[in-house]
Amino acid sequence: MVIGSGGREHAIVDAISREKDAKVFCAPGNAGIGNQAELVDIKANDILPLLRFVDDRRIDFTVVGPEVPLAAGIVDAFESRGKTVFGPKKLAARLETSKVFAKEFMKRWKIPTAAFQSFTIQQQNDLLDYLKRSSYPRVLKADGLAAGKGVSIVESAKDAEGELDRLFVKKIFGGAGERVVVEEFMTGLEASVFAITDGKDYLVLPPAQDHKRSGDNDTGKNTGGMGAFAPTPFVGDREMAVIKSEVIEKVLEGTAAEGFPFKGCLYCGMMLTPEGPKVVEFNVRFGDPETQAVLQLIDSSVLGLLEASANRSISSYKLSLNGAASVCVIAASKGYPDYHESGKEITGLDVKGENVKVLHSGSTRSDGKVVTSGGRVLGVTGTDPAGSISKAAQTAYGHLRQVRFDGMFYRHDIGKSAIENEAKKGNKL
Ligand code: AMP
Ligand code: GLY
């Protein structure tokens, strides 16, 4: 059973469905997932009802997609009842659920990241002094989970004070905003690196790049992610060696030494700065939409990989990749990420395309039709078996033109940095 209802969960269900005799459930899922798995009408955060369902239906293995149930201790609850489950326990999930915790952990274990200071709501005066003495731009982050919206880049002390007013006075993120991290501003390309680990051994999947802003050329607001491609050519062997030894291995060592070994998918959000790769953030689960691209590149059994993490047998799992490249373009509802429309009929879903997957995020069935039900509605993933990002993007965008719903919008430049890089390399050949 896969828990969650987004594009990431659709990609996981789709990959697991490749297994010949797997019977797949998804709670609660969406309209697209419903074509590949039996939907279970239980919310992702309803831990006890989920546990009861797993008992009743004798489910062998559960994969947790989103962070909220992980933060609430779903893995602790399942494991204490003898269930096999993919994901970290609650204490390890703090690497994502508290920015202050994550930054202090990185400091303790000398993991490369932006220099920072953290402050509580009670230390507001110290914080204001600190902001007056700071250089700009600077980055302000709410401590807790804020659905990808808790980060702002401020250009002046005045800007920062306005932001603090939203966090401390207006409390737009509630308790999640009662502590803040103020960070040095880093520059460089970003990359998402997923390490699948059992707490001791790990495997890295091909690195991906997300596109967080809502508009072309990184304009507009930060979103959950408007598209992704993999593998990103900007994480070469040298960068990957640093990410492994300075980030992933230190997280494994540190979490084990501090008594909460990390098991599941460690998402390392990296910035490739002029001084080398540095951590922007950790997540304790697969990324969305990076997963929709990354899972297309795996030849070996994805179910086997997730089970090897849960069963603590990563060292005997053989990861094999197919050499492809993949691009996922998200189609979103008008108004996303602020508010969004819903209930709009989606057409063109029955069109099939070669090397194309339409993975749903916010869709549901209503009166026999598939309609929108979220900000991010679906992602079209194009794959090029020969490994060209440019061809994969052409495939994705070509297919996206077949799909329609009222108010649909998408970015036109997913993969652009890699495509330009391919063109440069092509010119040199
Ligand atoms: P986070 O939620 O921490 O991943 O931050 C969201 C986005 O804000 C990141 O993907 C970056 O684009 C940007 N960001 C976060 N921290 C920094 C930083 N220290 N310097 C520059 N940009 C940042
Ligand atoms: N794509 C960013 C995330 O999953 O957090």
Tab-separated table of C-alpha atoms and ligand atoms in Angstrom:
chain	number	residue	atom	x	y	z
A	1	MET	CA	0.000	0.000	0.000
A	2	VAL	CA	1.214	3.444	-0.926
A	3	ILE	CA	0.116	6.315	1.329
A	4	GLY	CA	-0.478	9.721	-0.253
A	5	SER	CA	-2.335	11.291	-3.134
A	6	GLY	CA	0.103	13.233	-5.289
A	7	GLY	CA	2.141	12.811	-8.434
A	8	ARG	CA	4.981	11.328	-6.407
A	9	GLU	CA	2.667	8.606	-5.118
A	10	HIS	CA	1.323	8.009	-8.638
A	11	ALA	CA	4.905	7.525	-9.849
A	12	ILE	CA	5.596	5.069	-7.008
A	13	VAL	CA	2.359	3.140	-7.656
A	14	ASP	CA	3.183	3.067	-11.366
A	15	ALA	CA	6.683	1.700	-10.680
A	16	ILE	CA	5.444	-0.909	-8.213
A	17	SER	CA	2.733	-2.002	-10.635
A	18	ARG	CA	5.515	-3.269	-12.917
A	19	GLU	CA	5.850	-6.232	-10.516
A	20	LYS	CA	3.999	-9.196	-11.974
A	21	ASP	CA	2.070	-10.323	-8.936
A	22	ALA	CA	1.810	-7.233	-6.795
A	23	LYS	CA	-1.628	-6.187	-5.597
A	24	VAL	CA	-1.330	-2.458	-4.983
A	25	PHE	CA	-3.515	-0.260	-2.754
A	26	CYS	CA	-3.262	3.492	-2.369
A	27	ALA	CA	-4.707	5.611	0.444
A	28	PRO	CA	-6.307	7.920	-0.471
A	29	GLY	CA	-4.831	8.254	-4.017
A	30	ASN	CA	-6.381	10.215	-6.885
A	31	ALA	CA	-8.236	9.569	-10.162
A	32	GLY	CA	-5.085	8.605	-12.077
A	33	ILE	CA	-3.801	6.291	-9.355
A	34	GLY	CA	-7.250	4.665	-9.331
A	35	ASN	CA	-6.489	3.197	-12.784
A	36	GLN	CA	-3.490	1.326	-11.392
A	37	ALA	CA	-4.290	0.556	-7.764
A	38	GLU	CA	-7.270	-0.062	-5.525
A	39	LEU	CA	-8.051	3.234	-3.793
A	40	VAL	CA	-8.607	3.159	-0.051
A	41	ASP	CA	-10.730	5.940	1.375
A	42	ILE	CA	-8.512	6.799	4.360
A	43	LYS	CA	-6.556	10.041	4.636
A	44	ALA	CA	-2.755	9.926	4.674
A	45	ASN	CA	-2.665	11.288	8.245
A	46	ASP	CA	-5.174	8.862	9.777
A	47	ILE	CA	-2.582	6.525	11.217
A	48	LEU	CA	-4.804	4.209	13.260
A	49	PRO	CA	-7.383	3.600	10.507
A	50	LEU	CA	-4.498	2.916	8.106
A	51	LEU	CA	-3.000	0.435	10.547
A	52	ARG	CA	-6.370	-1.293	10.936
A	53	PHE	CA	-6.686	-1.531	7.141
A	54	VAL	CA	-3.211	-3.069	6.858
A	55	ASP	CA	-4.207	-5.650	9.478
A	56	ASP	CA	-7.595	-6.434	7.909
A	57	ARG	CA	-6.259	-6.808	4.384
A	58	ARG	CA	-2.972	-8.409	5.464
A	59	ILE	CA	-0.880	-5.891	3.558
A	60	ASP	CA	2.770	-6.964	3.436
A	61	PHE	CA	4.410	-3.636	2.856
A	62	THR	CA	3.539	0.052	3.170
A	63	VAL	CA	5.295	2.989	1.511
A	64	VAL	CA	4.723	6.435	3.035
A	65	GLY	CA	4.880	9.250	0.442
A	66	PRO	CA	4.362	12.597	2.223
A	67	GLU	CA	6.103	14.187	5.218
A	68	VAL	CA	3.101	14.938	7.412
A	69	PRO	CA	2.342	11.327	8.452
A	70	LEU	CA	6.089	10.712	8.890
A	71	ALA	CA	6.286	13.715	11.220
A	72	ALA	CA	3.281	12.348	13.103
A	73	GLY	CA	5.069	9.035	13.721
A	74	ILE	CA	3.383	6.672	11.268
A	75	VAL	CA	6.539	4.576	10.921
A	76	ASP	CA	6.957	4.291	14.706
A	77	ALA	CA	3.310	3.171	14.990
A	78	PHE	CA	3.550	0.625	12.154
A	79	GLU	CA	6.895	-0.826	13.277
A	80	SER	CA	5.758	-1.181	16.882
A	81	ARG	CA	3.002	-3.408	15.498
A	82	GLY	CA	5.451	-5.480	13.444
A	83	LYS	CA	4.608	-3.989	10.029
A	84	THR	CA	7.148	-3.491	7.268
A	85	VAL	CA	7.128	0.145	6.212
A	86	PHE	CA	9.252	2.452	4.041
A	87	GLY	CA	10.148	5.773	5.665
A	88	PRO	CA	11.947	7.267	8.666
A	89	LYS	CA	10.686	7.365	12.243
A	90	LYS	CA	9.442	10.558	13.842
A	91	LEU	CA	12.739	11.595	15.449
A	92	ALA	CA	14.610	11.220	12.152
A	93	ALA	CA	11.846	13.152	10.351
A	94	ARG	CA	12.946	16.254	12.319
A	95	LEU	CA	15.571	16.764	9.602
A	96	GLU	CA	12.656	18.050	7.526
A	97	THR	CA	10.138	19.179	10.117
A	98	SER	CA	12.417	21.637	11.924
A	99	LYS	CA	14.809	23.885	10.025
A	100	VAL	CA	16.473	24.853	13.328
A	101	PHE	CA	17.033	21.193	14.195
A	102	ALA	CA	18.366	20.442	10.697
A	103	LYS	CA	20.771	23.390	10.710
A	104	GLU	CA	22.083	22.563	14.187
A	105	PHE	CA	22.495	18.922	13.196
A	106	MET	CA	24.499	20.012	10.137
A	107	LYS	CA	26.656	22.237	12.312
A	108	ARG	CA	27.341	19.386	14.769
A	109	TRP	CA	28.333	17.020	11.964
A	110	LYS	CA	30.174	19.628	9.847
A	111	ILE	CA	27.909	19.177	6.848
A	112	PRO	CA	28.402	21.980	4.277
A	113	THR	CA	25.465	24.414	4.350
A	114	ALA	CA	24.802	28.165	4.435
A	115	ALA	CA	26.018	29.925	7.615
A	116	PHE	CA	23.058	30.682	9.889
A	117	GLN	CA	21.679	31.982	13.166
A	118	SER	CA	18.414	30.863	14.714
A	119	PHE	CA	16.068	32.890	16.916
A	120	THR	CA	12.868	32.261	18.845
A	121	ILE	CA	9.892	34.577	18.991
A	122	GLN	CA	11.135	35.642	22.463
A	123	GLN	CA	14.468	36.735	20.973
A	124	GLN	CA	12.859	39.185	18.591
A	125	ASN	CA	14.945	42.153	19.773
A	126	ASP	CA	18.230	40.279	19.273
A	127	LEU	CA	16.985	39.246	15.861
A	128	LEU	CA	16.148	42.839	14.899
A	129	ASP	CA	19.643	43.929	15.975
A	130	TYR	CA	21.177	41.094	14.033
A	131	LEU	CA	19.201	42.031	10.915
A	132	LYS	CA	20.380	45.653	11.163
A	133	ARG	CA	24.004	44.496	11.247
A	134	SER	CA	23.561	41.933	8.411
A	135	SER	CA	24.496	42.181	4.764
A	136	TYR	CA	21.881	41.461	2.090
A	137	PRO	CA	20.347	39.500	0.401
A	138	ARG	CA	19.694	37.123	3.256
A	139	VAL	CA	17.311	34.197	3.644
A	140	LEU	CA	14.630	33.938	6.321
A	141	LYS	CA	13.064	30.566	7.071
A	142	ALA	CA	10.162	29.591	9.299
A	143	ASP	CA	11.222	26.660	11.462
A	144	GLY	CA	8.386	24.200	10.887
A	145	LEU	CA	6.539	22.628	7.946
A	146	ALA	CA	5.065	25.298	5.693
A	147	ALA	CA	4.310	23.372	2.479
A	148	GLY	CA	7.344	24.833	0.710
A	149	LYS	CA	6.247	28.410	1.411
A	150	GLY	CA	8.165	29.209	4.600
A	151	VAL	CA	11.272	30.632	2.922
A	152	SER	CA	11.786	34.225	1.839
A	153	ILE	CA	14.758	35.973	0.365
A	154	VAL	CA	14.995	39.477	1.824
A	155	GLU	CA	16.876	42.384	0.260
A	156	SER	CA	17.107	44.724	3.260
A	157	ALA	CA	16.580	44.916	7.033
A	158	LYS	CA	13.249	46.621	6.326
A	159	ASP	CA	12.180	43.741	4.084
A	160	ALA	CA	13.196	41.299	6.795
A	161	GLU	CA	11.188	43.172	9.430
A	162	GLY	CA	8.091	42.967	7.219
A	163	GLU	CA	8.629	39.233	6.933
A	164	LEU	CA	9.016	38.904	10.712
A	165	ASP	CA	5.740	40.693	11.163
A	166	ARG	CA	4.078	38.000	9.033
A	167	LEU	CA	5.735	35.231	11.048
A	168	PHE	CA	5.636	36.574	14.602
A	169	VAL	CA	2.667	38.938	14.632
A	170	LYS	CA	0.318	37.736	11.886
A	171	LYS	CA	1.505	34.160	12.502
A	172	ILE	CA	0.796	33.059	8.927
A	173	PHE	CA	2.442	29.702	9.627
A	174	GLY	CA	1.089	29.347	13.178
A	175	GLY	CA	3.517	27.555	15.500
A	176	ALA	CA	5.740	26.635	12.529
A	177	GLY	CA	6.842	30.308	12.418
A	178	GLU	CA	7.694	30.779	16.109
A	179	ARG	CA	11.353	30.117	15.480
A	180	VAL	CA	13.241	31.388	12.467
A	181	VAL	CA	16.535	30.707	10.799
A	182	VAL	CA	18.409	33.569	9.144
A	183	GLU	CA	20.810	32.286	6.526
A	184	GLU	CA	23.581	33.420	4.280
A	185	PHE	CA	22.341	33.703	0.676
A	186	MET	CA	23.899	31.088	-1.602
A	187	THR	CA	24.139	31.168	-5.375
A	188	GLY	CA	24.319	28.321	-7.841
A	189	LEU	CA	22.224	25.698	-9.581
A	190	GLU	CA	20.091	23.475	-7.378
A	191	ALA	CA	19.934	19.693	-7.438
A	192	SER	CA	17.852	17.120	-5.602
A	193	VAL	CA	19.743	13.985	-4.643
A	194	PHE	CA	17.836	11.022	-3.209
A	195	ALA	CA	19.692	8.518	-1.051
A	196	ILE	CA	17.764	5.344	-0.303
A	197	THR	CA	19.068	4.015	2.961
A	198	ASP	CA	18.391	1.362	5.554
A	199	GLY	CA	20.181	3.325	8.262
A	200	LYS	CA	23.553	1.772	7.480
A	201	ASP	CA	24.040	1.350	3.751
A	202	TYR	CA	22.683	3.565	1.013
A	203	LEU	CA	22.275	3.938	-2.736
A	204	VAL	CA	21.924	7.221	-4.591
A	205	LEU	CA	19.451	7.649	-7.431
A	206	PRO	CA	20.239	9.790	-10.484
A	207	PRO	CA	20.276	13.456	-9.387
A	208	ALA	CA	17.374	15.638	-10.479
A	209	GLN	CA	16.599	19.320	-10.779
A	210	ASP	CA	13.299	20.815	-9.647
A	211	HIS	CA	11.808	24.111	-10.870
A	212	LYS	CA	10.255	25.754	-7.823
A	213	ARG	CA	8.995	29.086	-9.142
A	214	SER	CA	5.598	29.309	-10.799
A	215	GLY	CA	6.720	31.209	-13.927
A	216	ASP	CA	9.159	30.739	-16.803
A	217	ASN	CA	12.785	31.699	-16.169
A	218	ASP	CA	12.290	31.326	-12.414
A	219	THR	CA	9.860	34.204	-12.059
A	220	GLY	CA	6.761	34.221	-9.852
A	221	LYS	CA	6.199	32.608	-6.489
A	222	ASN	CA	7.739	29.540	-4.925
A	223	THR	CA	5.558	26.454	-5.414
A	224	GLY	CA	5.793	22.795	-4.480
A	225	GLY	CA	7.576	22.304	-7.834
A	226	MET	CA	6.473	22.988	-11.421
A	227	GLY	CA	8.605	20.412	-13.193
A	228	ALA	CA	11.777	18.404	-12.937
A	229	PHE	CA	14.321	16.587	-15.012
A	230	ALA	CA	16.819	13.827	-14.357
A	231	PRO	CA	19.644	13.132	-14.504
A	232	THR	CA	21.020	16.639	-14.082
A	233	PRO	CA	24.364	16.961	-15.856
A	234	PHE	CA	25.453	19.561	-13.295
A	235	VAL	CA	26.066	16.964	-10.619
A	236	GLY	CA	29.156	15.299	-12.056
A	237	ASP	CA	31.309	12.623	-10.423
A	238	ARG	CA	33.199	15.243	-8.433
A	239	GLU	CA	30.069	16.865	-7.003
A	240	MET	CA	28.490	13.477	-6.299
A	241	ALA	CA	31.585	12.322	-4.416
A	242	VAL	CA	31.312	15.385	-2.137
A	243	ILE	CA	27.562	14.906	-1.643
A	244	LYS	CA	28.174	11.282	-0.641
A	245	SER	CA	31.084	11.791	1.730
A	246	GLU	CA	30.246	15.217	3.177
A	247	VAL	CA	26.468	14.993	3.307
A	248	ILE	CA	24.871	11.548	3.061
A	249	GLU	CA	27.500	9.593	5.002
A	250	LYS	CA	27.644	12.252	7.711
A	251	VAL	CA	23.843	12.184	8.053
A	252	LEU	CA	23.936	8.407	8.420
A	253	GLU	CA	26.727	8.591	10.954
A	254	GLY	CA	25.171	11.480	12.879
A	255	THR	CA	21.615	10.146	13.022
A	256	ALA	CA	22.868	6.731	14.168
A	257	ALA	CA	25.204	8.249	16.781
A	258	GLU	CA	22.436	10.493	18.123
A	259	GLY	CA	20.048	7.552	18.442
A	260	PHE	CA	17.654	8.016	15.529
A	261	PRO	CA	19.120	6.148	12.542
A	262	PHE	CA	17.668	7.430	9.289
A	263	LYS	CA	15.875	4.899	7.105
A	264	GLY	CA	13.917	5.684	3.936
A	265	CYS	CA	14.603	8.338	1.315
A	266	LEU	CA	16.936	11.134	2.391
A	267	TYR	CA	16.282	14.006	0.009
A	268	CYS	CA	19.325	16.253	-0.113
A	269	GLY	CA	18.322	19.625	-1.558
A	270	MET	CA	21.716	20.882	-2.755
A	271	MET	CA	23.021	24.180	-4.076
A	272	LEU	CA	26.052	23.823	-6.349
A	273	THR	CA	27.871	26.917	-5.108
A	274	PRO	CA	31.227	28.211	-6.365
A	275	GLU	CA	32.750	26.705	-3.170
A	276	GLY	CA	31.207	23.313	-3.850
A	277	PRO	CA	27.878	21.606	-3.089
A	278	LYS	CA	26.076	22.841	0.042
A	279	VAL	CA	22.815	21.700	1.610
A	280	VAL	CA	19.813	23.990	1.147
A	281	GLU	CA	17.459	21.651	2.986
A	282	PHE	CA	16.775	18.054	3.818
A	283	ASN	CA	13.503	16.292	3.209
A	284	VAL	CA	12.766	12.881	4.627
A	285	ARG	CA	10.803	11.529	1.682
A	286	PHE	CA	10.870	11.478	-2.085
A	287	GLY	CA	10.500	14.837	-3.864
A	288	ASP	CA	7.539	15.804	-5.957
A	289	PRO	CA	7.878	16.214	-8.976
A	290	GLU	CA	11.479	14.895	-9.055
A	291	THR	CA	10.278	11.337	-8.351
A	292	GLN	CA	8.116	11.333	-11.475
A	293	ALA	CA	11.311	11.844	-13.522
A	294	VAL	CA	13.790	9.815	-11.444
A	295	LEU	CA	11.817	6.571	-11.243
A	296	GLN	CA	11.734	6.365	-15.059
A	297	LEU	CA	15.510	5.837	-14.998
A	298	ILE	CA	15.516	2.720	-12.821
A	299	ASP	CA	15.696	-0.668	-14.462
A	300	SER	CA	15.843	-2.859	-11.368
A	301	SER	CA	12.796	-3.422	-9.164
A	302	VAL	CA	11.647	-0.216	-7.428
A	303	LEU	CA	9.544	-2.309	-5.056
A	304	GLY	CA	12.671	-4.351	-4.268
A	305	LEU	CA	14.622	-1.160	-3.544
A	306	LEU	CA	12.009	0.243	-1.150
A	307	GLU	CA	11.691	-3.132	0.576
A	308	ALA	CA	15.469	-3.373	0.924
A	309	SER	CA	15.418	-0.052	2.801
A	310	ALA	CA	12.580	-1.183	5.078
A	311	ASN	CA	14.145	-4.634	5.648
A	312	ARG	CA	17.620	-3.230	6.202
A	313	SER	CA	19.139	-5.120	3.283
A	314	ILE	CA	20.321	-2.329	0.954
A	315	SER	CA	23.787	-3.936	0.793
A	316	SER	CA	22.337	-6.884	-1.142
A	317	TYR	CA	20.183	-4.846	-3.550
A	318	LYS	CA	21.611	-4.331	-7.008
A	319	LEU	CA	20.504	-0.984	-8.465
A	320	SER	CA	20.515	-0.878	-12.233
A	321	LEU	CA	19.750	2.158	-14.357
A	322	ASN	CA	18.490	2.219	-17.932
A	323	GLY	CA	20.520	5.209	-19.215
A	324	ALA	CA	17.410	7.235	-20.077
A	325	ALA	CA	16.687	10.903	-19.366
A	326	SER	CA	13.335	12.136	-18.210
A	327	VAL	CA	11.455	15.438	-17.953
A	328	CYS	CA	8.252	15.998	-15.971
A	329	VAL	CA	6.164	19.099	-16.682
A	330	ILE	CA	3.450	19.974	-14.162
A	331	ALA	CA	0.107	21.336	-15.314
A	332	ALA	CA	-1.388	23.500	-12.567
A	333	SER	CA	-4.737	25.151	-11.884
A	334	LYS	CA	-5.259	28.856	-12.369
A	335	GLY	CA	-4.327	30.712	-9.170
A	336	TYR	CA	-1.735	28.194	-7.899
A	337	PRO	CA	0.116	28.546	-5.548
A	338	ASP	CA	-2.089	31.164	-3.783
A	339	TYR	CA	-5.575	29.756	-4.216
A	340	HIS	CA	-6.697	27.411	-6.902
A	341	GLU	CA	-9.717	26.479	-8.888
A	342	SER	CA	-11.076	22.957	-8.801
A	343	GLY	CA	-13.822	20.824	-10.321
A	344	LYS	CA	-12.717	21.478	-13.928
A	345	GLU	CA	-13.032	18.547	-16.312
A	346	ILE	CA	-9.711	17.196	-17.619
A	347	THR	CA	-9.784	16.018	-21.237
A	348	GLY	CA	-7.260	14.182	-23.382
A	349	LEU	CA	-6.347	11.667	-20.693
A	350	ASP	CA	-7.104	8.703	-22.950
A	351	VAL	CA	-4.493	9.773	-25.531
A	352	LYS	CA	-1.529	7.403	-25.316
A	353	GLY	CA	1.984	8.431	-26.209
A	354	GLU	CA	5.230	6.556	-26.601
A	355	ASN	CA	7.681	7.188	-23.726
A	356	VAL	CA	5.049	9.279	-21.985
A	357	LYS	CA	3.442	8.963	-18.577
A	358	VAL	CA	0.648	11.159	-17.318
A	359	LEU	CA	0.954	11.059	-13.546
A	360	HIS	CA	-1.845	12.697	-11.594
A	361	SER	CA	-1.502	15.002	-8.579
A	362	GLY	CA	-4.797	16.754	-7.864
A	363	SER	CA	-7.528	14.907	-9.740
A	364	THR	CA	-10.673	13.133	-8.714
A	365	ARG	CA	-13.668	11.405	-10.280
A	366	SER	CA	-16.991	13.181	-10.277
A	367	ASP	CA	-20.119	12.076	-12.193
A	368	GLY	CA	-18.055	9.748	-14.357
A	369	LYS	CA	-15.619	12.495	-15.315
A	370	VAL	CA	-12.078	13.179	-14.162
A	371	VAL	CA	-11.920	16.690	-12.698
A	372	THR	CA	-9.249	18.878	-11.087
A	373	SER	CA	-9.016	18.911	-7.304
A	374	GLY	CA	-5.676	20.541	-6.495
A	375	GLY	CA	-3.210	23.284	-7.341
A	376	ARG	CA	-0.896	20.906	-9.123
A	377	VAL	CA	-3.190	18.746	-11.254
A	378	LEU	CA	-0.963	16.386	-13.190
A	379	GLY	CA	2.500	16.005	-14.624
A	380	VAL	CA	3.388	14.778	-18.071
A	381	THR	CA	6.655	12.865	-17.957
A	382	GLY	CA	8.537	12.323	-21.187
A	383	THR	CA	11.460	9.931	-21.323
A	384	ASP	CA	14.216	9.556	-23.879
A	385	PRO	CA	15.711	6.053	-23.745
A	386	ALA	CA	18.942	7.372	-25.303
A	387	GLY	CA	19.430	9.888	-22.492
A	388	SER	CA	18.746	13.275	-24.097
A	389	ILE	CA	16.965	15.804	-21.833
A	390	SER	CA	16.104	17.837	-24.905
A	391	LYS	CA	14.292	14.885	-26.555
A	392	ALA	CA	12.586	13.969	-23.290
A	393	ALA	CA	11.328	17.568	-22.978
A	394	GLN	CA	10.036	17.531	-26.577
A	395	THR	CA	8.145	14.327	-25.803
A	396	ALA	CA	6.636	15.753	-22.598
A	397	TYR	CA	5.610	19.093	-24.145
A	398	GLY	CA	4.297	17.369	-27.305
A	399	HIS	CA	1.989	15.244	-25.199
A	400	LEU	CA	0.979	18.055	-22.846
A	401	ARG	CA	-0.745	19.777	-25.757
A	402	GLN	CA	-3.266	16.900	-25.842
A	403	VAL	CA	-4.327	17.447	-22.238
A	404	ARG	CA	-6.684	20.280	-21.290
A	405	PHE	CA	-8.637	21.726	-18.438
A	406	ASP	CA	-10.029	25.168	-17.832
A	407	GLY	CA	-7.399	27.500	-16.320
A	408	MET	CA	-4.508	25.088	-16.967
A	409	PHE	CA	-1.036	26.613	-16.957
A	410	TYR	CA	2.493	25.229	-17.022
A	411	ARG	CA	6.080	26.367	-17.374
A	412	HIS	CA	7.564	26.265	-20.863
A	413	ASP	CA	11.193	25.970	-19.818
A	414	ILE	CA	11.500	22.788	-17.768
A	415	GLY	CA	14.930	21.344	-18.441
A	416	LYS	CA	16.223	24.517	-20.110
A	417	SER	CA	19.567	24.600	-18.259
A	418	ALA	CA	20.331	20.991	-19.236
A	419	ILE	CA	19.112	21.493	-22.808
A	420	GLU	CA	21.432	24.487	-23.241
A	421	ASN	CA	24.226	22.401	-21.789
A	422	GLU	CA	23.496	19.583	-24.276
A	423	ALA	CA	23.520	22.108	-27.141
A	424	LYS	CA	26.889	23.479	-26.006
A	425	LYS	CA	28.338	19.992	-25.786
A	426	GLY	CA	26.862	19.111	-29.184
A	427	ASN	CA	28.514	22.175	-30.731
A	428	LYS	CA	31.869	21.131	-29.302
A	429	LEU	CA	31.689	17.608	-30.774
B	1	AMP	P1	13.860	25.338	1.194
B	1	AMP	O1	12.413	25.179	1.537
B	1	AMP	O2	14.758	25.482	2.367
B	1	AMP	O3	14.327	24.338	0.187
B	1	AMP	O4	13.949	26.686	0.352
B	1	AMP	C1	13.157	26.907	-0.799
B	1	AMP	C2	13.971	27.564	-1.876
B	1	AMP	O5	14.510	28.796	-1.417
B	1	AMP	C3	15.191	26.744	-2.271
B	1	AMP	O6	14.912	25.775	-3.223
B	1	AMP	C4	16.106	27.829	-2.815
B	1	AMP	O7	15.769	28.140	-4.144
B	1	AMP	C5	15.814	29.005	-1.942
B	1	AMP	N1	16.777	29.057	-0.831
B	1	AMP	C6	16.688	28.455	0.376
B	1	AMP	N2	17.782	28.698	1.136
B	1	AMP	C7	18.593	29.470	0.395
B	1	AMP	C8	19.874	30.073	0.619
B	1	AMP	N3	20.526	29.941	1.786
B	1	AMP	N4	20.404	30.801	-0.380
B	1	AMP	C9	19.751	30.977	-1.540
B	1	AMP	N5	18.546	30.456	-1.817
B	1	AMP	C10	17.960	29.708	-0.866
B	2	GLY	N1	10.084	19.258	-5.123
B	2	GLY	C1	10.331	19.732	-3.825
B	2	GLY	C2	9.837	18.864	-2.754
B	2	GLY	O1	9.369	17.765	-2.973
B	2	GLY	O2	9.929	19.268	-1.599
